[in-house]
Short mmCIF file of C-alpha atoms and ligand atoms in Angstrom, two decimals:
data_model
loop_
_atom_site.label_atom_id
_atom_site.label_comp_id
_atom_site.label_asym_id
_atom_site.label_seq_id
_atom_site.Cartn_x
_atom_site.Cartn_y
_atom_site.Cartn_z
CA MET A 1080 40.71 9.30 -46.13
CA PHE A 1081 37.26 8.39 -46.13
CA ALA A 1082 35.74 7.14 -43.37
CA ILE A 1083 32.14 7.03 -41.39
CA PRO A 1084 31.03 8.47 -38.60
CA LEU A 1085 29.38 5.98 -36.71
CA SER A 1086 27.63 8.23 -33.34
CA ASP A 1087 25.82 11.36 -33.26
CA THR A 1088 27.24 11.22 -29.66
CA LEU A 1089 30.45 10.05 -30.05
CA PRO A 1090 33.68 10.19 -31.95
CA ALA A 1091 33.79 7.72 -33.04
CA GLU A 1092 34.52 6.25 -37.40
CA LEU A 1093 34.81 3.36 -39.42
CA ARG A 1094 37.36 3.36 -42.40
CA PRO A 1095 38.56 0.58 -44.04
CA LEU A 1096 41.79 -0.70 -42.07
CA GLU A 1097 44.90 -1.71 -44.49
CA PRO A 1098 48.55 -2.84 -44.17
CA TRP A 1099 49.73 0.62 -42.34
CA HIS A 1100 47.96 0.28 -39.86
CA ALA A 1101 49.85 -3.29 -39.21
CA GLU A 1102 51.44 -1.19 -35.44
CA GLU A 1103 48.04 0.49 -34.90
CA PHE A 1104 46.36 -2.58 -35.36
CA LEU A 1105 48.50 -4.46 -33.04
CA ALA A 1106 48.73 -2.65 -30.42
CA HIS A 1107 44.96 -2.21 -30.75
CA ILE A 1108 44.96 -6.32 -31.00
CA ASP A 1109 47.14 -6.81 -27.71
CA ARG A 1110 44.13 -4.33 -25.80
CA ALA A 1111 41.22 -6.98 -27.42
CA ARG A 1112 42.89 -9.99 -27.06
CA GLU A 1113 41.78 -11.76 -23.53
CA ASN A 1114 38.44 -10.00 -24.54
CA LEU A 1115 38.50 -11.93 -27.92
CA ASN A 1116 40.18 -14.92 -26.78
CA GLN A 1117 37.12 -16.30 -24.64
CA PHE A 1118 35.29 -16.74 -28.15
CA ILE A 1119 37.38 -16.18 -31.64
CA ALA A 1120 40.45 -17.23 -32.80
CA PHE A 1121 40.93 -13.79 -34.33
CA ALA A 1122 43.79 -12.39 -31.68
CA SER A 1123 45.90 -15.84 -32.66
CA LEU A 1124 46.48 -14.76 -35.60
CA THR A 1125 48.45 -10.98 -34.96
CA THR A 1126 51.11 -11.38 -32.84
CA ASP A 1127 53.33 -9.34 -33.73
CA LEU A 1128 54.18 -7.02 -36.23
CA ASP A 1129 55.04 -9.23 -38.92
CA SER A 1130 51.31 -11.88 -37.99
CA ALA A 1131 49.71 -7.94 -37.84
CA ARG A 1132 51.14 -6.90 -41.59
CA ALA A 1133 49.72 -10.69 -42.87
CA THR A 1134 46.31 -10.92 -40.96
CA LEU A 1135 45.77 -7.06 -42.90
CA ARG A 1136 47.59 -8.04 -46.13
CA HIS A 1137 45.62 -11.25 -46.24
CA TYR A 1138 42.02 -8.78 -45.98
CA ALA A 1139 43.98 -6.64 -48.68
CA ASP A 1140 44.42 -9.34 -50.35
CA LYS A 1141 40.77 -11.03 -50.77
CA ALA A 1142 39.21 -7.00 -51.19
CA ALA A 1143 41.30 -7.28 -54.00
CA ALA A 1144 39.84 -10.07 -55.46
CA ASP A 1145 36.43 -9.21 -53.66
CA THR A 1146 36.20 -11.87 -51.65
CA GLY A 1147 36.13 -10.05 -48.09
CA ALA A 1148 36.93 -7.10 -46.49
CA ILE A 1149 38.15 -5.53 -43.22
CA TYR A 1150 37.50 -2.08 -41.46
CA GLY A 1151 38.43 -0.95 -38.39
CA ILE A 1152 36.51 1.34 -36.39
CA TRP A 1153 37.75 4.43 -34.46
CA LEU A 1154 36.59 5.92 -30.58
CA ASP A 1155 38.67 9.60 -30.53
CA GLY A 1156 41.37 8.94 -32.93
CA THR A 1157 42.37 4.71 -30.84
CA LEU A 1158 41.10 2.00 -33.17
CA VAL A 1159 39.11 0.47 -30.91
CA GLY A 1160 37.33 -2.82 -32.44
CA GLY A 1161 36.00 -3.33 -36.21
CA VAL A 1162 33.68 -5.10 -38.56
CA MET A 1163 34.28 -7.27 -41.28
CA PHE A 1164 33.64 -9.46 -44.74
CA PRO A 1165 35.05 -13.11 -43.33
CA HIS A 1166 33.24 -14.17 -46.93
CA PHE A 1167 32.32 -12.71 -50.05
CA ASP A 1168 30.50 -14.59 -52.34
CA VAL A 1169 29.86 -12.25 -55.89
CA LYS A 1170 28.98 -15.16 -57.55
CA HIS A 1171 25.41 -16.38 -54.86
CA LEU A 1172 24.88 -13.09 -53.74
CA ASN A 1173 26.22 -14.03 -49.91
CA CYS A 1174 28.59 -13.07 -47.48
CA GLU A 1175 29.63 -12.95 -43.74
CA ILE A 1176 30.20 -10.59 -41.19
CA GLY A 1177 32.27 -10.64 -37.88
CA VAL A 1178 33.25 -8.10 -35.58
CA TRP A 1179 35.52 -7.85 -32.69
CA ALA A 1180 36.05 -5.25 -29.90
CA GLU A 1181 38.23 -3.63 -27.62
CA PRO A 1182 37.17 -3.48 -24.31
CA ALA A 1183 36.37 -0.12 -24.36
CA GLY A 1184 35.03 -0.49 -27.64
CA GLU A 1185 32.16 -2.39 -25.89
CA GLY A 1186 28.61 -1.74 -24.87
CA LEU A 1187 28.82 1.68 -26.50
CA GLY A 1188 26.62 0.69 -29.33
CA LEU A 1189 29.67 0.95 -31.92
CA ILE A 1190 29.55 -2.11 -33.51
CA THR A 1191 26.09 -2.06 -34.23
CA ALA A 1192 26.97 0.76 -36.08
CA GLY A 1193 29.30 -0.39 -38.41
CA VAL A 1194 28.18 -3.66 -38.97
CA ARG A 1195 24.99 -1.68 -40.27
CA GLN A 1196 27.09 0.27 -42.75
CA LEU A 1197 28.22 -3.32 -43.50
CA ILE A 1198 25.20 -4.50 -44.22
CA GLU A 1199 23.76 -1.44 -46.38
CA HIS A 1200 26.80 -1.23 -48.58
CA ALA A 1201 26.46 -4.62 -49.09
CA VAL A 1202 22.93 -5.06 -50.15
CA ALA A 1203 22.92 -1.37 -51.42
CA GLU A 1204 25.71 -0.92 -53.13
CA ARG A 1205 26.59 -4.26 -53.88
CA GLY A 1206 23.31 -6.57 -54.55
CA MET A 1207 23.76 -9.33 -51.91
CA GLN A 1208 20.45 -11.26 -51.74
CA ARG A 1209 21.39 -12.92 -47.65
CA ILE A 1210 24.11 -12.14 -45.09
CA GLU A 1211 24.85 -14.79 -43.21
CA TRP A 1212 26.81 -13.79 -38.71
CA PHE A 1213 27.87 -17.22 -37.68
CA SER A 1214 28.81 -17.35 -33.15
CA SER A 1215 28.99 -19.81 -31.14
CA THR A 1216 25.99 -20.07 -28.61
CA ARG A 1217 27.58 -19.25 -25.67
CA ASN A 1218 28.36 -15.62 -27.09
CA THR A 1219 25.69 -13.22 -25.92
CA ARG A 1220 27.64 -10.42 -26.69
CA SER A 1221 27.31 -11.25 -29.83
CA ARG A 1222 24.18 -12.79 -30.83
CA ALA A 1223 23.13 -9.26 -29.43
CA VAL A 1224 24.44 -8.02 -32.11
CA ALA A 1225 23.21 -10.43 -34.66
CA GLN A 1226 19.31 -10.07 -33.21
CA ARG A 1227 19.96 -5.52 -32.74
CA VAL A 1228 20.11 -5.37 -36.19
CA GLY A 1229 16.82 -7.72 -37.24
CA MET A 1230 18.46 -10.73 -38.00
CA ARG A 1231 17.58 -14.16 -37.17
CA LEU A 1232 18.54 -17.27 -36.12
CA ASP A 1233 18.40 -19.84 -39.60
CA GLY A 1234 19.82 -22.69 -36.36
CA VAL A 1235 22.27 -24.36 -34.44
CA LEU A 1236 25.40 -26.67 -36.63
CA ARG A 1237 26.15 -28.50 -33.34
CA SER A 1238 30.20 -29.01 -32.53
CA TYR A 1239 31.48 -26.80 -35.21
CA TYR A 1240 34.08 -26.15 -34.55
CA LEU A 1241 36.96 -26.28 -32.09
CA HIS A 1242 37.67 -23.31 -29.86
CA ASN A 1243 39.82 -23.61 -26.42
CA GLY A 1244 40.14 -27.27 -26.17
CA VAL A 1245 36.46 -27.37 -26.43
CA ARG A 1246 33.99 -28.25 -29.78
CA GLN A 1247 31.66 -25.12 -29.48
CA ASP A 1248 27.73 -24.90 -31.50
CA SER A 1249 26.96 -22.17 -34.41
CA GLU A 1250 24.55 -20.69 -34.48
CA VAL A 1251 23.69 -18.97 -37.34
CA TRP A 1252 21.72 -15.63 -38.11
CA SER A 1253 20.80 -14.11 -41.99
CA LEU A 1254 19.94 -11.51 -42.91
CA LEU A 1255 17.67 -10.81 -46.20
CA ALA A 1256 17.96 -8.67 -48.73
CA ASP A 1257 13.98 -8.05 -48.62
CA GLU A 1258 14.54 -8.69 -45.27
CA TRP A 1259 16.48 -5.27 -45.32
CA LEU A 1260 15.17 -2.91 -47.70
CA THR A 1261 12.14 -2.78 -45.42
CA SER A 1262 14.06 -2.12 -41.84
CA PRO A 1263 14.42 -0.39 -39.64
CA HIS A 1264 17.83 -0.66 -38.85
CA ARG A 1265 19.33 0.77 -41.78
CA PRO A 1266 21.59 4.18 -41.42
CA THR A 1267 20.20 7.09 -42.44
CA ARG A 1268 23.26 8.92 -43.03
C1 LIG B 1731 30.95 -9.59 -29.40
C2 LIG B 1731 31.45 -8.40 -29.46
C3 LIG B 1731 32.07 -7.16 -30.75
C4 LIG B 1731 29.84 -7.05 -29.07
O1 LIG B 1731 30.31 -5.88 -28.37
P1 LIG B 1731 28.89 -4.79 -28.34
O2 LIG B 1731 30.06 -3.94 -28.04
O3 LIG B 1731 28.31 -6.19 -27.02
O4 LIG B 1731 28.43 -4.41 -29.37
P2 LIG B 1731 27.48 -3.12 -29.98
O5 LIG B 1731 28.51 -1.88 -30.73
O6 LIG B 1731 25.94 -3.12 -30.35
O7 LIG B 1731 26.73 -1.99 -27.74
C5 LIG B 1731 26.13 -2.87 -28.19
C6 LIG B 1731 25.60 -2.78 -25.86
O8 LIG B 1731 26.44 -0.93 -26.09
C7 LIG B 1731 24.91 -0.21 -25.82
N1 LIG B 1731 24.28 0.67 -26.56
C8 LIG B 1731 25.10 2.17 -26.48
N2 LIG B 1731 24.09 2.82 -27.17
C9 LIG B 1731 23.96 2.58 -28.28
C10 LIG B 1731 22.97 2.12 -29.06
N3 LIG B 1731 22.83 3.34 -30.17
N4 LIG B 1731 22.94 1.13 -30.12
C11 LIG B 1731 23.63 -0.31 -30.04
N5 LIG B 1731 23.35 -0.30 -28.84
C12 LIG B 1731 24.17 0.36 -27.54
C13 LIG B 1731 23.85 -1.67 -25.59
O9 LIG B 1731 22.75 -1.18 -25.00
C14 LIG B 1731 24.72 -2.53 -25.28
O10 LIG B 1731 25.61 -2.55 -24.83
P3 LIG B 1731 24.89 -4.05 -22.53
O11 LIG B 1731 25.70 -4.51 -23.72
O12 LIG B 1731 25.42 -2.95 -22.38
O13 LIG B 1731 23.69 -4.21 -23.23
C15 LIG B 1731 32.22 -7.54 -28.53
O14 LIG B 1731 31.35 -8.40 -26.99
C16 LIG B 1731 32.80 -8.76 -28.69
O15 LIG B 1731 33.95 -8.28 -28.84
N6 LIG B 1731 33.36 -9.27 -27.62
C17 LIG B 1731 34.48 -9.97 -27.97
C18 LIG B 1731 34.85 -11.43 -29.93
C19 LIG B 1731 33.29 -11.57 -29.89
O16 LIG B 1731 33.08 -12.95 -29.55
N7 LIG B 1731 33.24 -11.84 -31.85
C20 LIG B 1731 32.01 -12.16 -32.26
C21 LIG B 1731 31.96 -13.49 -33.16
S1 LIG B 1731 31.06 -14.90 -33.79
#
């Protein structure tokens, strides 16, 4: 199984997250649920083993169609978060990156490290020209990840989506291929 190390000091790895991980994924989402529910609906898709399998199958189908993908972050053998391409558009050469973590995976730089790997893959291997990032204007930790990898704020989509009964303003951040190829944030490994 291929795995990309994410840290020089922590036993953390980025690996494909596949339907056969459903049980592990469900346990992880249960630990992450409260954290995620503050800002995104991702955890609500995974409430039992069948829906966990369906979520991972959805991304496996996207990978097969080359329209998206999902990867997990394991810390010391435990799934603690992940990074994904919710959209991957090979016609227009743009894609979106999304992220999540349970509390044990936060505050360690692992999400930022995973995002750098995804951007590198998208730009250097797949020729993507634009990487997008959407986050609620209230989501300061998400904004910090976008800033840490050198994204720029395109603007704010006012009242863009409903979450927890409240319409949210969404920031759109982006990074262009030329910016990434000369960026100090590119991974060296
Ligand atoms: C958004 C989310 C994934 C960010 O997780 P995170 O752990 O803060 O992100 P990072 O991996 O970039 O870690 C940064 C933290 O690790 C610290 N850190 C430690 N070593 C680091 C390193 N080598 N590199 C970068 N940061 C490092 C940073 O100082 C920072 O800590 P701080 O928050 O106390 O300032 C997480 O908060 C989450 O799951 N939120 C709920 C779901 C969500 O909002 N998803 C995004 C929707 S758009």
